[in-house]
Every structure is written in structure tokens, then in C-alpha cells.
XYZ file of C-alpha atoms in Angstrom:
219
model
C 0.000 0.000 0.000
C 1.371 3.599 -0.716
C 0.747 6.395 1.255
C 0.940 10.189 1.463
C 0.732 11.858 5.006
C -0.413 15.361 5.598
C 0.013 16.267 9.266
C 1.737 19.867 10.410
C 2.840 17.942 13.618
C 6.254 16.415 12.498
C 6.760 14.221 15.428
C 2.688 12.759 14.761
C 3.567 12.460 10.822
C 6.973 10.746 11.867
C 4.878 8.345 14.316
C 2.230 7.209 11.460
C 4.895 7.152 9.356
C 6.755 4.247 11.352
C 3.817 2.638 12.359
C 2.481 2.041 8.571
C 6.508 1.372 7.679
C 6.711 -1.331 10.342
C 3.555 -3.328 8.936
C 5.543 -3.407 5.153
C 3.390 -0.260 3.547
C 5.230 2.672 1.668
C 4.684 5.996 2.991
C 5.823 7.795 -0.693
C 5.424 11.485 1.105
C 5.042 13.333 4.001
C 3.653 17.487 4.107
C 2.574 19.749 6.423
C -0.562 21.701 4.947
C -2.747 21.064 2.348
C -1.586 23.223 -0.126
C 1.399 20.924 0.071
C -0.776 17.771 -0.183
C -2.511 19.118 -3.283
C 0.551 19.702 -4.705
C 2.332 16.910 -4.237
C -0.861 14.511 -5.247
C -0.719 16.344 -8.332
C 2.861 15.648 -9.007
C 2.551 11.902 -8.417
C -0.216 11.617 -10.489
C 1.494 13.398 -13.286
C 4.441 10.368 -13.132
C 1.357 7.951 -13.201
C 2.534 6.662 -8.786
C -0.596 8.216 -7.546
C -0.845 6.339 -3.783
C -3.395 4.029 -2.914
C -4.626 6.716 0.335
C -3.899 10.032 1.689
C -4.100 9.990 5.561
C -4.691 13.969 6.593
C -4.951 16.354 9.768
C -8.528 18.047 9.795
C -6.753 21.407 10.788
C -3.237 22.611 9.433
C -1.292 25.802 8.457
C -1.760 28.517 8.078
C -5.397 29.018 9.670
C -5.345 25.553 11.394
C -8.821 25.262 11.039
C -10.067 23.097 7.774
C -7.648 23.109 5.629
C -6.875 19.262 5.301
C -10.542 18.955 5.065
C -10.836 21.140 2.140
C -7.880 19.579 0.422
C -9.222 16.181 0.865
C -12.381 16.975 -0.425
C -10.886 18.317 -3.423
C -8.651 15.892 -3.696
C -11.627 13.445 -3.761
C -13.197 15.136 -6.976
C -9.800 15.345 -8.937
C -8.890 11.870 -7.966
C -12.303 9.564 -7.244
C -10.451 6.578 -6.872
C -8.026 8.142 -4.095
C -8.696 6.844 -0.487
C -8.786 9.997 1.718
C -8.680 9.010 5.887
C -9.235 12.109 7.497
C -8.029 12.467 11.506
C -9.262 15.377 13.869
C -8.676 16.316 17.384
C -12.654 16.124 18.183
C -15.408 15.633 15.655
C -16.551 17.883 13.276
C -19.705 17.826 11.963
C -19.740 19.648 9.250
C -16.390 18.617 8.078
C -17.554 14.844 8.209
C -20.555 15.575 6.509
C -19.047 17.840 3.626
C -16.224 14.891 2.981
C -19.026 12.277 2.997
C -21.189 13.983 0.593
C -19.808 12.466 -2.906
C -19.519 9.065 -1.889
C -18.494 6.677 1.169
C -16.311 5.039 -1.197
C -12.568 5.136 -0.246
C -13.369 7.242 2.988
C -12.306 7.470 6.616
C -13.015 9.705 9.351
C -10.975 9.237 12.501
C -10.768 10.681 15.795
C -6.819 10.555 16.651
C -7.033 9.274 19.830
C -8.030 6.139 17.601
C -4.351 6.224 16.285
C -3.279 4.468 20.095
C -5.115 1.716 18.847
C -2.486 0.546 16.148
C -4.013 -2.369 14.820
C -7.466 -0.396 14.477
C -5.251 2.157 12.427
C -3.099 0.264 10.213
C -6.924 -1.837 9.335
C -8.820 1.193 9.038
C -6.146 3.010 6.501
C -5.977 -0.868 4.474
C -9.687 -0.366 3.788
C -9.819 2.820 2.923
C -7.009 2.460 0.382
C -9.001 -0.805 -0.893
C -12.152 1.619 -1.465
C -13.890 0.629 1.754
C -14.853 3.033 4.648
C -14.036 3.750 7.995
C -16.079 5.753 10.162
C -15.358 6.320 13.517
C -17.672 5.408 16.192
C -18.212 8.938 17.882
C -18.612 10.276 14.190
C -21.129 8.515 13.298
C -22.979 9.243 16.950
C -22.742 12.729 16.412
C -24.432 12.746 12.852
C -27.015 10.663 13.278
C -27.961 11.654 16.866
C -27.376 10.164 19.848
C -31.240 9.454 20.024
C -31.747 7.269 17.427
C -31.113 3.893 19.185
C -33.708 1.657 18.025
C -33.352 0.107 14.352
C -34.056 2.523 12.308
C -33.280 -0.295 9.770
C -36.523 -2.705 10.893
C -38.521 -1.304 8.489
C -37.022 -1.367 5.515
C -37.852 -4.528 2.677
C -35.301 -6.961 2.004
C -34.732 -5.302 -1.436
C -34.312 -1.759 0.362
C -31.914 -3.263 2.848
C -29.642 -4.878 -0.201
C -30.094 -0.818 -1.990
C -28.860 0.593 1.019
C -26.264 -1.443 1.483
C -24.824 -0.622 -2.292
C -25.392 2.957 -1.423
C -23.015 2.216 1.112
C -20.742 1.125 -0.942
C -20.447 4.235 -2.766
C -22.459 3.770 -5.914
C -25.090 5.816 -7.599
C -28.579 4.875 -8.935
C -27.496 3.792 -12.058
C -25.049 1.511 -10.730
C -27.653 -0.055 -8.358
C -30.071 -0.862 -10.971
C -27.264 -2.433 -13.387
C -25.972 -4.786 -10.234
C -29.624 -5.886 -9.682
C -30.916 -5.882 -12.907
C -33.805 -3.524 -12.413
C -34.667 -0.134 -14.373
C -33.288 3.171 -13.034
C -37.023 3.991 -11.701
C -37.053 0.981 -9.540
C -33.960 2.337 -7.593
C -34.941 5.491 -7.416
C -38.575 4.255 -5.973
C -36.828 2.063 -3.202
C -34.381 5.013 -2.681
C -36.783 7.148 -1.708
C -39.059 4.832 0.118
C -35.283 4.034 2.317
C -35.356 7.961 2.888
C -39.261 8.067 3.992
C -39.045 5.235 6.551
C -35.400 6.863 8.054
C -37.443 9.908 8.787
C -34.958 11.737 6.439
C -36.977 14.879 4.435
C -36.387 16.852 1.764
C -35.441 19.404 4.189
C -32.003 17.200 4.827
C -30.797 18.446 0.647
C -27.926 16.237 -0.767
C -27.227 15.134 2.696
C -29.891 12.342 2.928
C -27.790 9.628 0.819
C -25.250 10.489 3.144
C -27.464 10.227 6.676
C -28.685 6.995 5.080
C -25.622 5.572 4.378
C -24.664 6.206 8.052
C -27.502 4.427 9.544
C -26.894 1.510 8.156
C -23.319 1.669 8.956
C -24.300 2.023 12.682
C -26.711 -0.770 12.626
């Protein structure tokens, strides 16, 4: 597995970068800010070595506030088949959210704390880089609302539960209907019917795919 880290603390970025060295992966770069990551993504791309996942700080120089956000999000449109694992001191909402919006393809959200657990950390970046997801626990508490305990999931059909669960896997409607072998409409139909029975309105925009996804990671 290749990997670019994107952390402002040197002695953090030195730590991942031993910990994913000592399991046999190759950490191709290391910056600190995202105008750095952008550019250096760019440049490996250009010699056709673009990595297999980007593991980035939430906050970094010069604002330290969303910067490796923003750059991974970009990063995600220029590049859709980049795994981006984003760690952050706490969780933020909006930043989850606004990463998660395209597709929960090839994405992780991490608190760092999470990083103590090294086995946890060295799996969670392996699926990410293999187009899988990682989502951590208090992340996906916070979005969906600490409230919603009961299986949200219980009412869904059998055919709704196998939608959601390609949803979750990062593809659109067309993709759906051409793995089932059903017409466009018929996805869109159980897609919304998935959205009416989460409780999820038209009120939640672009981000209902994304809330629904969620639950049924959580369930």
C-alpha cells in the first residue's frame, strides 16, 4: 500500500509514518498543509505513482482550522479513486458531513485518539485504500444523533436493505439498478421509500444519501 501523510505535527507524521513502515506499507510522502498535499498529489499523479490513500490532519497551516478537510475533499473530486482518511482532534460535523457527501467510497473519518489503537489504524487506513470506509464510532454518533437507538433499519424490505447497502458502498442509482438488474425507476422508488421510513426529508438536501448511508453503517 502507498501512502501520502499530511500532518503539520512532524513528530505525529513521523509516528504514522513508522507505524504504517513497520507493517511493510510505503509511505511515498510526508507534508505539512494542504496546499502541500494538493501539490504533491498532483505531481505523483502526473508520473502515473498516484498512492493508494492520503491519511490527513482536519486542521493545518496557516489558519489551522479546515484546511486538510478542504484539500481532501478536493482531492476526492480530482482523484475519485483516491482513499482519503481524514483524523481530527474532536469531531466535526460539518467537516464529516461535507467529505461524505460524494460518496463513502474510499473514505475514513478518525478521531486521533483512535491512532493508540495501532491495529485499528493500520486496518482502518488498508480499507480505505481498498475503497472501503471507515467511520469512527463517535462520528457517526454525532451525525445521526445520539437518540436514534432503536433500528431505524426494521422497516425497511429486504430489497431496500440490499439498496442501502450498495449505497453504502459508494455507488449511484445507475449503478444499483445495473448490479440488480432492475430499471433506473425501480432504484430510485426504493431510494426514496429508504429515505421516507429513516425519517430523512427533503429538508435534509444532498445530505440524505449520506445520513442513510450512516444508519446503516451504525446498525
Amino acid at each position: 500500500m502507498r501512502v501520502v501523510i499530511a500532518e503539520d505535527s512532524v513528530l505525529l507524521r513521523e509516528g504514522l509514518t513508522r507505524l504504517l513502515t513497520d507493517r511493510g506499507h510505503d509511505v511515498v510522502a510526508g507534508v505539512g498543509d494542504g496546499d502541500a498535499l494538493i501539490k504533491t498529489i498532483t505531481e505523483l499523479d502526473a508520473q502515473g505513482e498516484l498512492p493508494d490513500v492520503v491519511v490527513a490532519d482536519v486542521r493545518m497551516p496557516p489558519t489551522h482550522t479546515d484546511e486538510g478537510v478542504r484539500a481532501a475533499v478536493l482531492l476526492r473530486k480530482a482523484h475519485p479513486g483516491l482513499g482519503v482518511l481524514v483524523l481530527s482532534q474532536y469531531v466535526e460535523e460539518r467537516y464529516a458531513t461535507e467529505l461524505l457527501a460524494g460518496s463513502s467510497h474510499g473514505v475514513g473519518y478518525l478521531l486521533k485518539d483512535r491512532v493508540a489503537e495501532v491495529r485499528e489504524f493500520v486496518d482502518a487506513v488498508v480499507r480505505v485504500a481498498q475503497g472501503g470506509t471507515a467511520l469512527d464510532p463517535e462520528v457517526v454518533a454525532q451525525l445521526l444523533g445520539r437518540s436514534r437507538k432503536q433500528d431505524v433499519l426494521a422497516g425497511l424490505t429486504p430489497r431496500e436493505r440490499e439498496v442501502l447497502g450498495l449505497m453504502a458502498e459508494g455507488r449511484t442509482n445507475s449503478a444499483i439498478a445495473r448490479q440488480l438488474v432492475v430499471s433506473d425507476g425501480a432504484v430510485e422508488k426504493h431510494v426514496s421509500n429508504i429515505f421516507l421510513k429513516l425519517g430523512l426529508s427533503q429538508s435534509d438536501g444532498d445530505h440524505r444519501r449520506v445520513l442513510a448511508v450512516l444508519t446503516y453503517l451504525n446498525s
